[in-house]
Amino acid sequence: MGISRDSRHKRRHTGGKRPSYRKKRKFEMGRPAAMTKLVLGHGEKRVHVVRGRGGNLKFRALRLETGNFAWRSETVARKTRILDVVYNASNNELVRTKTLVKSAIVQIDAAPFRQYFEQHYGQEVGSKKKKAAAATAKSEAEPEKKSSHVLRKLAKRKGELESHLEEQFASGRLLASISSRPGQSGRADG
């Protein structure tokens, strides 16, 4: 029979039946949900191309492992691995099966954002602060060379992290929300 998006088969709001005056049409067609799964290292991403109405293409992601995530307050985006699905407001089943959908809360690898922060502000982040004290003794012998211009630039920048972000950086995993639609665009960006 196929999936149909018409409303002609529905009853009237009074409860009466509507007469059927035509068959199903192609433009009322629906397709099964993509149910994009998170792949953890043992597989590769799988995206199918689907031809839509008017010759337009949809990219149906079936398996994904990475995404392009933005840190809005810093106006920076980095491609990073998706590690886990931790929350979904619509359905707990989607968390258990690690299904990627729009507005799902996922854990992502913090490394690319940590590297950005340390390079941009010249400060250590997260668990590295404890290691930094031990590393200072070693680094005093051979400090990283920076020009006076770079040092002046870094001095102007004030990189302050909120406490919950500091904890997430320490664990090496950041929480992010998926803002794209993986079943339509073939990407899990957030």
CSV table of C-alpha atoms in Angstrom, one decimal:
chain,number,residue,atom,x,y,z
A,1,MET,CA,0.0,0.0,0.0
A,2,GLY,CA,2.8,2.5,0.8
A,3,ILE,CA,2.9,5.4,3.1
A,4,SER,CA,0.4,8.2,2.2
A,5,ARG,CA,0.4,11.8,3.5
A,6,ASP,CA,-3.1,12.6,2.4
A,7,SER,CA,-6.0,13.5,4.7
A,8,ARG,CA,-8.8,12.2,2.4
A,9,HIS,CA,-9.0,8.9,4.3
A,10,LYS,CA,-9.7,10.7,7.6
A,11,ARG,CA,-13.1,11.2,9.0
A,12,ARG,CA,-14.8,14.6,9.3
A,13,HIS,CA,-14.4,16.4,12.6
A,14,THR,CA,-18.0,15.5,13.3
A,15,GLY,CA,-17.2,11.8,12.9
A,16,GLY,CA,-18.8,11.2,9.6
A,17,LYS,CA,-17.1,9.3,6.8
A,18,ARG,CA,-15.8,11.1,3.7
A,19,PRO,CA,-16.5,9.6,0.3
A,20,SER,CA,-13.4,8.6,-1.6
A,21,TYR,CA,-13.4,10.4,-5.0
A,22,ARG,CA,-9.9,9.4,-6.2
A,23,LYS,CA,-7.0,7.0,-5.7
A,24,LYS,CA,-3.7,7.7,-4.0
A,25,ARG,CA,-1.4,10.2,-5.8
A,26,LYS,CA,2.3,10.2,-6.1
A,27,PHE,CA,2.5,13.7,-4.6
A,28,GLU,CA,0.8,12.4,-1.5
A,29,MET,CA,3.5,9.8,-1.1
A,30,GLY,CA,5.5,9.4,2.1
A,31,ARG,CA,8.7,7.3,2.8
A,32,PRO,CA,9.9,5.3,5.8
A,33,ALA,CA,11.9,7.2,8.4
A,34,ALA,CA,15.7,7.1,8.1
A,35,MET,CA,16.3,6.2,11.8
A,36,THR,CA,20.0,7.3,11.5
A,37,LYS,CA,22.2,5.2,13.7
A,38,LEU,CA,25.4,6.3,15.5
A,39,VAL,CA,28.4,4.2,14.3
A,40,LEU,CA,31.1,3.8,16.9
A,41,GLY,CA,34.4,3.2,15.1
A,42,HIS,CA,33.5,-0.3,13.8
A,43,GLY,CA,31.6,0.9,10.7
A,44,GLU,CA,31.6,3.7,8.2
A,45,LYS,CA,29.1,6.4,7.4
A,46,ARG,CA,26.3,5.3,5.0
A,47,VAL,CA,24.3,7.9,3.1
A,48,HIS,CA,21.7,7.1,0.4
A,49,VAL,CA,20.6,9.6,-2.2
A,50,VAL,CA,16.9,9.9,-2.6
A,51,ARG,CA,15.3,11.6,-5.6
A,52,GLY,CA,12.4,13.9,-4.5
A,53,ARG,CA,9.7,15.8,-6.3
A,54,GLY,CA,11.0,18.1,-8.9
A,55,GLY,CA,14.2,16.2,-9.3
A,56,ASN,CA,15.5,17.5,-6.0
A,57,LEU,CA,17.8,15.3,-4.0
A,58,LYS,CA,17.7,14.3,-0.3
A,59,PHE,CA,20.6,12.7,1.5
A,60,ARG,CA,19.3,10.0,3.8
A,61,ALA,CA,21.9,9.3,6.4
A,62,LEU,CA,21.6,5.7,7.7
A,63,ARG,CA,24.9,5.6,9.7
A,64,LEU,CA,27.0,8.6,10.9
A,65,GLU,CA,29.9,9.0,13.2
A,66,THR,CA,31.0,12.6,12.9
A,67,GLY,CA,29.4,16.0,12.7
A,68,ASN,CA,30.2,19.7,12.4
A,69,PHE,CA,29.4,21.4,15.7
A,70,ALA,CA,29.4,25.1,16.5
A,71,TRP,CA,30.5,26.8,19.7
A,72,ARG,CA,28.2,29.8,19.3
A,73,SER,CA,29.6,32.1,22.0
A,74,GLU,CA,33.0,31.7,20.5
A,75,THR,CA,31.7,31.8,16.9
A,76,VAL,CA,33.8,28.7,15.9
A,77,ALA,CA,32.8,25.4,14.4
A,78,ARG,CA,34.8,22.2,14.3
A,79,LYS,CA,34.3,18.7,12.8
A,80,THR,CA,34.3,16.2,15.7
A,81,ARG,CA,33.3,12.6,16.5
A,82,ILE,CA,29.9,11.9,18.0
A,83,LEU,CA,30.5,9.6,21.0
A,84,ASP,CA,27.0,8.9,22.4
A,85,VAL,CA,23.3,9.8,22.4
A,86,VAL,CA,22.4,10.8,25.9
A,87,TYR,CA,18.9,12.4,25.7
A,88,ASN,CA,16.0,12.7,23.4
A,89,ALA,CA,12.9,14.7,24.4
A,90,SER,CA,10.6,12.8,22.1
A,91,ASN,CA,11.4,9.2,22.9
A,92,ASN,CA,13.7,7.3,25.2
A,93,GLU,CA,13.8,4.4,22.8
A,94,LEU,CA,15.8,6.6,20.4
A,95,VAL,CA,18.5,7.1,23.2
A,96,ARG,CA,18.7,3.3,23.8
A,97,THR,CA,19.1,2.5,20.1
A,98,LYS,CA,21.5,5.5,19.6
A,99,THR,CA,19.4,7.1,16.9
A,100,LEU,CA,20.4,10.5,15.6
A,101,VAL,CA,17.5,12.9,15.0
A,102,LYS,CA,17.1,16.7,15.2
A,103,SER,CA,17.3,18.2,18.7
A,104,ALA,CA,18.8,15.0,20.2
A,105,ILE,CA,21.4,15.7,22.9
A,106,VAL,CA,24.7,14.0,22.1
A,107,GLN,CA,28.2,13.7,23.6
A,108,ILE,CA,31.0,14.9,21.3
A,109,ASP,CA,34.7,14.7,21.5
A,110,ALA,CA,36.1,17.9,23.2
A,111,ALA,CA,39.6,17.7,21.7
A,112,PRO,CA,39.0,20.1,18.7
A,113,PHE,CA,37.4,22.7,20.8
A,114,ARG,CA,40.1,22.4,23.5
A,115,GLN,CA,42.8,22.9,20.9
A,116,TYR,CA,41.0,26.0,19.7
A,117,PHE,CA,40.6,27.5,23.2
A,118,GLU,CA,44.2,26.8,24.1
A,119,GLN,CA,45.5,28.3,20.9
A,120,HIS,CA,43.2,31.3,20.9
A,121,TYR,CA,43.5,32.3,24.5
A,122,GLY,CA,46.8,30.7,25.4
A,123,GLN,CA,45.3,29.0,28.5
A,124,GLU,CA,45.1,25.4,29.6
A,125,VAL,CA,41.6,23.9,29.8
A,126,GLY,CA,40.0,21.2,31.9
A,127,SER,CA,42.1,18.4,33.5
A,128,LYS,CA,45.2,19.8,31.9
A,129,LYS,CA,45.4,22.4,34.7
A,130,LYS,CA,46.6,19.8,37.1
A,131,LYS,CA,49.1,18.5,34.6
A,132,ALA,CA,50.1,22.0,33.8
A,133,ALA,CA,51.7,22.5,37.2
A,134,ALA,CA,53.8,19.5,36.7
A,135,ALA,CA,54.6,20.5,33.1
A,136,THR,CA,55.7,24.1,34.1
A,137,ALA,CA,58.9,22.7,35.6
A,138,LYS,CA,59.7,21.1,32.3
A,139,SER,CA,58.6,24.0,30.2
A,140,GLU,CA,60.7,26.5,32.1
A,141,ALA,CA,63.7,24.8,30.7
A,142,GLU,CA,62.4,25.2,27.1
A,143,PRO,CA,59.5,27.7,26.8
A,144,GLU,CA,57.5,27.9,23.6
A,145,LYS,CA,58.7,30.9,21.6
A,146,LYS,CA,56.0,33.5,20.9
A,147,SER,CA,56.6,36.9,19.4
A,148,SER,CA,55.8,40.1,21.4
A,149,HIS,CA,52.9,40.8,19.0
A,150,VAL,CA,51.3,37.4,19.7
A,151,LEU,CA,51.8,37.9,23.5
A,152,ARG,CA,50.1,41.3,23.3
A,153,LYS,CA,47.2,39.8,21.4
A,154,LEU,CA,46.8,36.9,23.9
A,155,ALA,CA,46.9,39.4,26.8
A,156,LYS,CA,43.9,41.3,25.4
A,157,ARG,CA,41.8,38.2,25.1
A,158,LYS,CA,40.0,37.0,28.2
A,159,GLY,CA,39.0,33.4,27.9
A,160,GLU,CA,36.6,32.5,30.8
A,161,LEU,CA,34.7,29.2,30.8
A,162,GLU,CA,31.5,28.5,32.8
A,163,SER,CA,31.9,25.9,35.5
A,164,HIS,CA,29.8,23.3,33.7
A,165,LEU,CA,31.8,23.7,30.5
A,166,GLU,CA,35.0,23.4,32.6
A,167,GLU,CA,33.8,20.0,33.9
A,168,GLN,CA,32.9,18.8,30.5
A,169,PHE,CA,36.3,19.7,29.1
A,170,ALA,CA,37.9,17.9,32.0
A,171,SER,CA,35.9,14.7,31.1
A,172,GLY,CA,36.9,15.1,27.4
A,173,ARG,CA,33.2,15.0,26.3
A,174,LEU,CA,31.0,18.0,25.5
A,175,LEU,CA,27.2,18.0,25.4
A,176,ALA,CA,25.7,19.2,22.1
A,177,SER,CA,22.3,19.4,20.4
A,178,ILE,CA,21.8,18.2,16.8
A,179,SER,CA,20.3,21.0,14.8
A,180,SER,CA,20.3,19.5,11.3
A,181,ARG,CA,18.0,16.7,10.1
A,182,PRO,CA,20.1,13.6,9.4
A,183,GLY,CA,17.4,11.9,7.4
A,184,GLN,CA,17.0,14.9,5.0
A,185,SER,CA,20.5,16.5,4.8
A,186,GLY,CA,22.7,13.4,5.5
A,187,ARG,CA,24.5,15.3,8.2
A,188,ALA,CA,24.4,15.5,12.0
A,189,ASP,CA,25.5,19.1,12.7
A,190,GLY,CA,24.7,21.1,15.8
